[in-house]
């Protein structure tokens, strides 16, 4: 059974525990939810919203706390576009439309840091496994790696948009590798998925683009590394494709195709289950151990586009390896076989 999945849309947040019927629904915000993240112990769900707040909710949907990244101005608070926890869940980072990243210390219940450097709204965040760095990405296509322990500073930058490019180059997908502490993956509005080395030779202030994949023909909505396979990365896009990459061989190893336009992505920590949300409000979960490209289940989760998804860490049932992450080999091996001629079929 997949771990508990949280999804969000214009009509609030829904929790799913292995079936196509929501276990619980609640509405923590007065506007669209932009991002969801569970704490490391699965007890609290953080949600960011266009209403300018970050709400911390218990697993039953009850309010735990509300964080307001900024004082209310004459035009109201700036929308909060992204949120992420530090690995130990003591700190929470939020990114807003005012181009700022704010760090909250939840133990002291205070706003601890404000990180600057972007020229547009911060739409994606990822905390490094070491907790030393936070990566942030903006709607203008720039990525900044901030050091948040010791001497706080922006230590590295990357620009995903080509020089002189016009239009929207937002980076909607951003994720640190759990096994390579200086490697980042990004997914952009132009559909390009890139790998970046943030510890460049001679400590240059620019990240090195290791590789770029151009498997998508529309905007990438998310990227995620496998938590159990050192090599596996996945992305989803508005073209209805879910693409799996071997980041060592720099190759596409499997593609799932759909008639849906994907808007959100979540990769379960067990390495076996993948969830995607779509523009029509559909949500689906895939079991990567299956050779069938059809989802394990799919449902109409929300009235509008599924704007965010997040899996808990704990699994509802033990995998064959004994525990949530012990049986990851089956799903990853299956994904790494590849599919040279993917069949076109509805995934949600």
CSV table of C-alpha atoms in Angstrom, one decimal:
chain,number,residue,atom,x,y,z
A,1,UNK,CA,0.0,0.0,0.0
A,2,UNK,CA,1.3,3.5,-0.8
A,3,UNK,CA,2.1,5.9,2.0
A,4,UNK,CA,-0.5,8.5,2.8
A,5,UNK,CA,-0.7,11.1,0.1
A,6,UNK,CA,-1.8,14.8,0.5
A,7,UNK,CA,-3.1,16.7,-2.6
A,8,UNK,CA,-4.2,20.3,-3.0
A,9,UNK,CA,-6.4,22.3,-5.3
A,10,UNK,CA,-8.6,25.4,-5.4
A,11,UNK,CA,-11.0,23.5,-3.1
A,12,UNK,CA,-8.5,22.7,-0.3
A,13,UNK,CA,-6.4,19.8,0.8
A,14,UNK,CA,-7.3,16.1,0.6
A,15,UNK,CA,-5.6,13.0,2.2
A,16,UNK,CA,-5.6,9.6,0.5
A,17,UNK,CA,-4.5,6.4,2.2
A,18,UNK,CA,-4.4,3.8,-0.6
A,19,UNK,CA,-7.8,4.2,-2.3
A,20,UNK,CA,-9.7,6.5,-4.6
A,21,UNK,CA,-11.9,7.8,-1.8
A,22,UNK,CA,-10.4,10.7,0.3
A,23,UNK,CA,-9.8,9.9,3.9
A,24,UNK,CA,-10.2,13.5,4.9
A,25,UNK,CA,-10.7,17.0,3.3
A,26,UNK,CA,-10.0,20.4,4.9
A,27,UNK,CA,-9.5,24.0,3.8
A,28,UNK,CA,-6.6,25.6,5.6
A,29,UNK,CA,-6.4,28.6,3.3
A,30,UNK,CA,-8.6,31.4,1.8
A,31,UNK,CA,-6.9,31.0,-1.6
A,32,UNK,CA,-5.1,28.5,-3.8
A,33,UNK,CA,-2.6,26.2,-2.1
A,34,UNK,CA,0.8,26.4,-3.9
A,35,UNK,CA,2.9,23.7,-2.1
A,36,UNK,CA,2.7,20.9,0.5
A,37,UNK,CA,5.3,19.3,2.6
A,38,UNK,CA,5.2,16.8,5.5
A,39,UNK,CA,7.6,16.9,8.5
A,40,UNK,CA,10.1,14.1,8.8
A,41,UNK,CA,7.9,12.4,11.5
A,42,UNK,CA,4.7,12.7,9.3
A,43,UNK,CA,2.9,14.6,12.1
A,44,UNK,CA,2.5,18.0,10.5
A,45,UNK,CA,1.7,19.1,7.0
A,46,UNK,CA,2.9,22.5,5.8
A,47,UNK,CA,0.9,24.2,3.1
A,48,UNK,CA,1.7,27.5,1.4
A,49,UNK,CA,-0.9,29.6,-0.3
A,50,UNK,CA,-1.6,32.7,-2.5
A,51,UNK,CA,-3.3,34.1,0.6
A,52,UNK,CA,0.2,35.0,1.9
A,53,UNK,CA,0.4,32.4,4.7
A,54,UNK,CA,1.9,29.1,5.6
A,55,UNK,CA,-0.4,26.9,7.6
A,56,UNK,CA,0.8,23.9,9.7
A,57,UNK,CA,-1.9,21.3,10.0
A,58,UNK,CA,-2.2,18.1,12.0
A,59,UNK,CA,-2.8,14.8,10.3
A,60,UNK,CA,-6.5,15.1,11.1
A,61,UNK,CA,-6.7,18.5,9.4
A,62,UNK,CA,-6.8,20.5,12.6
A,63,UNK,CA,-4.8,23.7,12.8
A,64,UNK,CA,-1.4,23.5,14.5
A,65,UNK,CA,0.0,26.9,13.7
A,66,UNK,CA,0.0,29.7,11.1
A,67,UNK,CA,3.1,31.5,9.8
A,68,UNK,CA,2.8,34.8,8.1
A,69,UNK,CA,6.0,35.5,6.2
A,70,UNK,CA,5.4,39.3,6.0
A,71,UNK,CA,3.3,42.1,7.4
A,72,UNK,CA,0.2,42.9,5.4
A,73,UNK,CA,0.8,45.8,3.0
A,74,UNK,CA,-1.6,48.1,1.2
A,75,UNK,CA,-2.1,45.5,-1.5
A,76,UNK,CA,-2.2,42.6,0.9
A,77,UNK,CA,0.5,40.0,1.6
A,78,UNK,CA,2.5,38.6,-1.3
A,79,UNK,CA,1.5,35.1,-2.4
A,80,UNK,CA,3.6,32.3,-0.9
A,81,UNK,CA,4.6,30.1,-3.9
A,82,UNK,CA,6.8,27.4,-2.3
A,83,UNK,CA,7.7,25.8,1.0
A,84,UNK,CA,10.1,23.1,2.3
A,85,UNK,CA,11.3,21.7,5.6
A,86,UNK,CA,14.8,21.1,6.7
A,87,UNK,CA,15.6,17.4,6.9
A,88,UNK,CA,15.2,17.4,10.7
A,89,UNK,CA,12.1,19.6,10.4
A,90,UNK,CA,13.3,22.2,12.9
A,91,UNK,CA,13.4,24.9,10.2
A,92,UNK,CA,10.9,25.8,7.4
A,93,UNK,CA,11.7,27.8,4.3
A,94,UNK,CA,9.1,29.7,2.3
A,95,UNK,CA,9.4,31.5,-1.0
A,96,UNK,CA,7.1,34.3,-2.0
A,97,UNK,CA,6.1,36.4,-5.0
A,98,UNK,CA,8.2,39.3,-3.6
A,99,UNK,CA,11.4,37.4,-4.6
A,100,UNK,CA,12.4,36.6,-1.0
A,101,UNK,CA,13.1,33.4,0.9
A,102,UNK,CA,12.2,33.4,4.6
A,103,UNK,CA,13.5,30.8,7.1
A,104,UNK,CA,11.5,30.1,10.2
A,105,UNK,CA,12.9,28.4,13.4
A,106,UNK,CA,9.9,26.3,14.6
A,107,UNK,CA,11.6,25.4,17.8
A,108,UNK,CA,11.9,29.1,18.8
A,109,UNK,CA,8.7,30.0,16.9
A,110,UNK,CA,10.5,32.9,15.2
A,111,UNK,CA,11.4,34.3,11.8
A,112,UNK,CA,15.2,33.6,11.7
A,113,UNK,CA,16.5,34.7,8.3
A,114,UNK,CA,15.6,36.4,5.0
A,115,UNK,CA,17.5,35.4,1.9
A,116,UNK,CA,17.7,37.7,-1.1
A,117,UNK,CA,19.1,37.6,-4.6
A,118,UNK,CA,16.2,36.7,-6.9
A,119,UNK,CA,14.6,39.1,-9.3
A,120,UNK,CA,11.2,37.4,-9.5
A,121,UNK,CA,8.9,35.2,-7.4
A,122,UNK,CA,10.4,32.2,-5.7
A,123,UNK,CA,8.4,29.2,-7.0
A,124,UNK,CA,10.5,26.2,-5.9
A,125,UNK,CA,12.7,25.4,-2.8
A,126,UNK,CA,14.8,22.4,-1.7
A,127,UNK,CA,16.9,21.9,1.4
A,128,UNK,CA,20.2,20.1,1.1
A,129,UNK,CA,20.5,16.7,3.0
A,130,UNK,CA,23.2,18.3,5.2
A,131,UNK,CA,20.9,21.2,6.2
A,132,UNK,CA,23.7,23.6,5.4
A,133,UNK,CA,22.2,24.9,2.1
A,134,UNK,CA,18.8,25.9,0.7
A,135,UNK,CA,18.3,26.0,-3.0
A,136,UNK,CA,15.7,28.4,-4.4
A,137,UNK,CA,14.4,28.9,-7.9
A,138,UNK,CA,12.3,31.7,-9.4
A,139,UNK,CA,9.8,32.4,-12.2
A,140,UNK,CA,12.6,34.1,-14.1
A,141,UNK,CA,14.6,30.9,-14.3
A,142,UNK,CA,17.4,31.6,-11.9
A,143,UNK,CA,18.5,29.2,-9.2
A,144,UNK,CA,20.5,30.3,-6.1
A,145,UNK,CA,22.2,28.1,-3.5
A,146,UNK,CA,22.2,29.8,-0.1
A,147,UNK,CA,24.4,28.8,2.9
A,148,UNK,CA,22.1,29.1,5.9
A,149,UNK,CA,24.5,27.8,8.6
A,150,UNK,CA,27.5,29.7,9.8
A,151,UNK,CA,28.2,32.7,7.6
A,152,UNK,CA,24.9,33.2,5.7
A,153,UNK,CA,25.5,33.9,2.0
A,154,UNK,CA,24.5,33.1,-1.6
A,155,UNK,CA,27.3,30.7,-2.6
A,156,UNK,CA,26.3,29.6,-6.1
A,157,UNK,CA,24.0,30.5,-9.0
A,158,UNK,CA,22.6,28.9,-12.1
A,159,UNK,CA,20.5,30.3,-14.9
A,160,UNK,CA,18.3,27.8,-16.6
A,161,UNK,CA,17.1,30.3,-19.3
A,162,UNK,CA,19.3,30.8,-22.4
A,163,UNK,CA,21.1,34.2,-22.6
A,164,UNK,CA,18.7,36.8,-24.0
A,165,UNK,CA,15.7,34.5,-23.8
A,166,UNK,CA,12.3,36.0,-23.4
A,167,UNK,CA,9.1,34.6,-22.0
A,168,UNK,CA,8.3,32.5,-19.0
A,169,UNK,CA,11.3,30.3,-17.9
A,170,UNK,CA,10.0,29.5,-14.4
A,171,UNK,CA,11.7,26.6,-12.6
A,172,UNK,CA,8.8,24.6,-11.2
A,173,UNK,CA,10.9,21.6,-10.2
A,174,UNK,CA,13.9,21.7,-7.9
A,175,UNK,CA,15.4,18.9,-5.8
A,176,UNK,CA,18.7,18.1,-4.1
A,177,UNK,CA,20.0,14.6,-4.7
A,178,UNK,CA,19.7,12.6,-1.4
A,179,UNK,CA,22.9,10.7,-2.3
A,180,UNK,CA,25.0,13.4,-4.0
A,181,UNK,CA,25.0,16.4,-1.6
A,182,UNK,CA,26.2,18.9,-4.2
A,183,UNK,CA,24.0,17.8,-7.1
A,184,UNK,CA,20.7,19.5,-8.0
A,185,UNK,CA,18.0,18.7,-10.5
A,186,UNK,CA,15.8,21.4,-12.1
A,187,UNK,CA,12.7,21.2,-14.3
A,188,UNK,CA,11.8,24.3,-16.3
A,189,UNK,CA,8.8,25.9,-18.1
A,190,UNK,CA,10.4,25.0,-21.4
A,191,UNK,CA,10.3,21.3,-20.5
A,192,UNK,CA,14.1,21.0,-20.0
A,193,UNK,CA,15.3,18.9,-17.0
A,194,UNK,CA,18.9,19.8,-16.0
A,195,UNK,CA,21.5,18.3,-13.6
A,196,UNK,CA,23.8,20.8,-11.8
A,197,UNK,CA,27.0,20.5,-9.8
A,198,UNK,CA,26.9,23.2,-7.1
A,199,UNK,CA,30.5,22.6,-5.8
A,200,UNK,CA,32.2,23.8,-8.9
A,201,UNK,CA,36.0,23.6,-9.4
A,202,UNK,CA,38.0,26.5,-8.0
A,203,UNK,CA,34.8,27.4,-6.1
A,204,UNK,CA,33.4,29.4,-9.0
A,205,UNK,CA,30.1,31.2,-8.1
A,206,UNK,CA,28.3,29.6,-11.0
A,207,UNK,CA,26.9,26.1,-10.9
A,208,UNK,CA,28.0,23.7,-13.6
A,209,UNK,CA,25.3,22.2,-15.8
A,210,UNK,CA,26.3,18.6,-16.0
A,211,UNK,CA,23.6,17.6,-18.5
A,212,UNK,CA,20.2,18.6,-19.8
A,213,UNK,CA,17.4,16.3,-20.9
A,214,UNK,CA,14.9,17.4,-23.5
A,215,UNK,CA,12.3,14.6,-23.3
A,216,UNK,CA,9.3,16.9,-22.6
A,217,UNK,CA,7.6,19.0,-25.1
A,218,UNK,CA,5.7,21.2,-22.6
A,219,UNK,CA,6.3,22.8,-19.2
A,220,UNK,CA,7.8,20.5,-16.5
A,221,UNK,CA,5.8,20.6,-13.3
A,222,UNK,CA,8.2,18.8,-11.0
A,223,UNK,CA,11.3,16.7,-10.6
A,224,UNK,CA,12.1,14.1,-7.9
A,225,UNK,CA,15.0,11.9,-7.0
A,226,UNK,CA,14.4,8.3,-5.8
A,227,UNK,CA,15.1,8.0,-2.1
A,228,UNK,CA,16.4,4.4,-2.6
A,229,UNK,CA,18.1,4.4,-6.0
A,230,UNK,CA,21.3,6.5,-6.3
A,231,UNK,CA,20.8,6.9,-10.1
A,232,UNK,CA,17.1,7.4,-10.6
A,233,UNK,CA,15.4,10.8,-11.3
A,234,UNK,CA,11.8,11.3,-12.5
A,235,UNK,CA,10.0,14.3,-14.0
A,236,UNK,CA,6.4,15.0,-15.2
A,237,UNK,CA,5.1,17.6,-17.6
A,238,UNK,CA,2.1,19.2,-19.1
A,239,UNK,CA,2.6,17.1,-22.2
A,240,UNK,CA,1.3,14.1,-20.3
A,241,UNK,CA,4.6,12.3,-20.0
A,242,UNK,CA,6.4,10.9,-16.9
A,243,UNK,CA,10.1,10.4,-17.7
A,244,UNK,CA,12.6,8.3,-15.7
A,245,UNK,CA,16.3,9.0,-16.1
A,246,UNK,CA,19.5,7.2,-15.2
A,247,UNK,CA,21.6,10.1,-14.1
A,248,UNK,CA,24.8,8.1,-14.2
A,249,UNK,CA,24.4,6.9,-17.8
A,250,UNK,CA,22.6,10.2,-18.7
A,251,UNK,CA,19.8,8.3,-20.4
A,252,UNK,CA,16.0,8.1,-20.4
A,253,UNK,CA,15.2,4.6,-19.2
A,254,UNK,CA,11.4,4.6,-19.1
A,255,UNK,CA,8.5,6.8,-20.2
A,256,UNK,CA,4.9,6.7,-19.2
A,257,UNK,CA,2.5,8.5,-21.5
A,258,UNK,CA,-0.9,10.0,-20.7
A,259,UNK,CA,-3.6,12.1,-22.3
A,260,UNK,CA,-3.6,14.3,-19.2
A,261,UNK,CA,-1.8,17.6,-18.6
A,262,UNK,CA,0.3,17.1,-15.4
A,263,UNK,CA,0.5,19.9,-12.9
A,264,UNK,CA,2.2,18.2,-9.9
A,265,UNK,CA,4.4,15.3,-9.0
A,266,UNK,CA,5.4,13.4,-5.8
A,267,UNK,CA,7.8,10.4,-5.5
A,268,UNK,CA,7.2,8.3,-2.4
A,269,UNK,CA,10.1,7.7,0.0
A,270,UNK,CA,9.6,3.9,-0.4
A,271,UNK,CA,10.9,4.3,-4.0
A,272,UNK,CA,7.9,2.2,-5.2
A,273,UNK,CA,5.1,4.7,-5.8
A,274,UNK,CA,4.8,7.8,-7.8
A,275,UNK,CA,1.9,10.2,-7.8
A,276,UNK,CA,0.8,12.8,-10.4
A,277,UNK,CA,-1.9,15.5,-10.4
A,278,UNK,CA,-3.5,16.9,-13.5
A,279,UNK,CA,-5.0,20.1,-14.8
A,280,UNK,CA,-8.5,18.6,-14.8
A,281,UNK,CA,-8.3,17.8,-11.0
A,282,UNK,CA,-7.4,14.1,-11.4
A,283,UNK,CA,-4.8,12.4,-9.2
A,284,UNK,CA,-3.2,9.0,-9.8
A,285,UNK,CA,-0.6,6.7,-8.2
A,286,UNK,CA,1.7,4.4,-10.1
A,287,UNK,CA,3.3,1.2,-8.7
A,288,UNK,CA,6.7,1.1,-10.3
A,289,UNK,CA,7.0,-2.6,-9.7
A,290,UNK,CA,4.3,-3.2,-12.3
A,291,UNK,CA,5.1,-3.7,-16.0
A,292,UNK,CA,1.7,-2.1,-16.8
A,293,UNK,CA,1.8,1.6,-17.6
A,294,UNK,CA,-1.7,2.1,-16.1
A,295,UNK,CA,-1.9,3.7,-12.6
A,296,UNK,CA,-2.6,1.7,-9.5
A,297,UNK,CA,-5.6,4.0,-8.9
A,298,UNK,CA,-6.9,7.3,-10.2
A,299,UNK,CA,-9.6,9.6,-9.0
A,300,UNK,CA,-11.1,13.1,-9.4
A,301,UNK,CA,-9.3,14.6,-6.5
A,302,UNK,CA,-10.2,18.3,-6.9
A,303,UNK,CA,-12.5,20.6,-8.8
A,304,UNK,CA,-9.6,22.4,-10.5
A,305,UNK,CA,-5.9,21.7,-11.2
A,306,UNK,CA,-4.0,19.7,-8.6
A,307,UNK,CA,-1.5,22.3,-7.5
A,308,UNK,CA,0.6,20.3,-5.1
A,309,UNK,CA,1.2,16.7,-3.7
A,310,UNK,CA,3.2,15.2,-0.9
A,311,UNK,CA,3.7,11.7,0.4
A,312,UNK,CA,4.3,10.8,4.0
A,313,UNK,CA,7.4,8.7,4.8
A,314,UNK,CA,5.6,5.8,6.5
A,315,UNK,CA,4.0,3.1,4.3
A,316,UNK,CA,0.7,1.5,5.0
A,317,UNK,CA,2.1,-1.9,4.4
A,318,UNK,CA,5.6,-3.4,4.5
A,319,UNK,CA,7.3,-3.9,1.2
A,320,UNK,CA,8.9,-7.3,0.4
A,321,UNK,CA,12.2,-6.0,1.6
A,322,UNK,CA,10.8,-5.4,5.1
A,323,UNK,CA,9.9,-1.8,5.8
A,324,UNK,CA,9.1,1.2,3.8
A,325,UNK,CA,12.4,1.7,1.9
A,326,UNK,CA,13.7,-1.9,2.0
A,327,UNK,CA,12.0,-3.2,-1.1
A,328,UNK,CA,12.9,-0.4,-3.4
A,329,UNK,CA,14.9,-2.5,-5.8
A,330,UNK,CA,11.9,-3.9,-7.6
A,331,UNK,CA,10.4,-0.6,-8.5
A,332,UNK,CA,13.7,0.9,-9.6
A,333,UNK,CA,14.8,-2.1,-11.6
A,334,UNK,CA,11.5,-2.0,-13.4
A,335,UNK,CA,11.9,1.7,-14.2
A,336,UNK,CA,15.5,1.3,-15.4
A,337,UNK,CA,14.5,-1.3,-18.0
A,338,UNK,CA,13.4,1.5,-20.3
A,339,UNK,CA,10.5,1.6,-22.8
A,340,UNK,CA,11.6,2.4,-26.3
A,341,UNK,CA,8.1,2.4,-27.6
A,342,UNK,CA,5.8,3.6,-24.9
A,343,UNK,CA,2.1,3.1,-25.5
A,344,UNK,CA,-0.2,6.1,-25.5
A,345,UNK,CA,-2.9,5.6,-23.0
A,346,UNK,CA,-4.7,7.5,-20.3
A,347,UNK,CA,-2.8,7.5,-17.0
A,348,UNK,CA,-5.4,9.3,-14.9
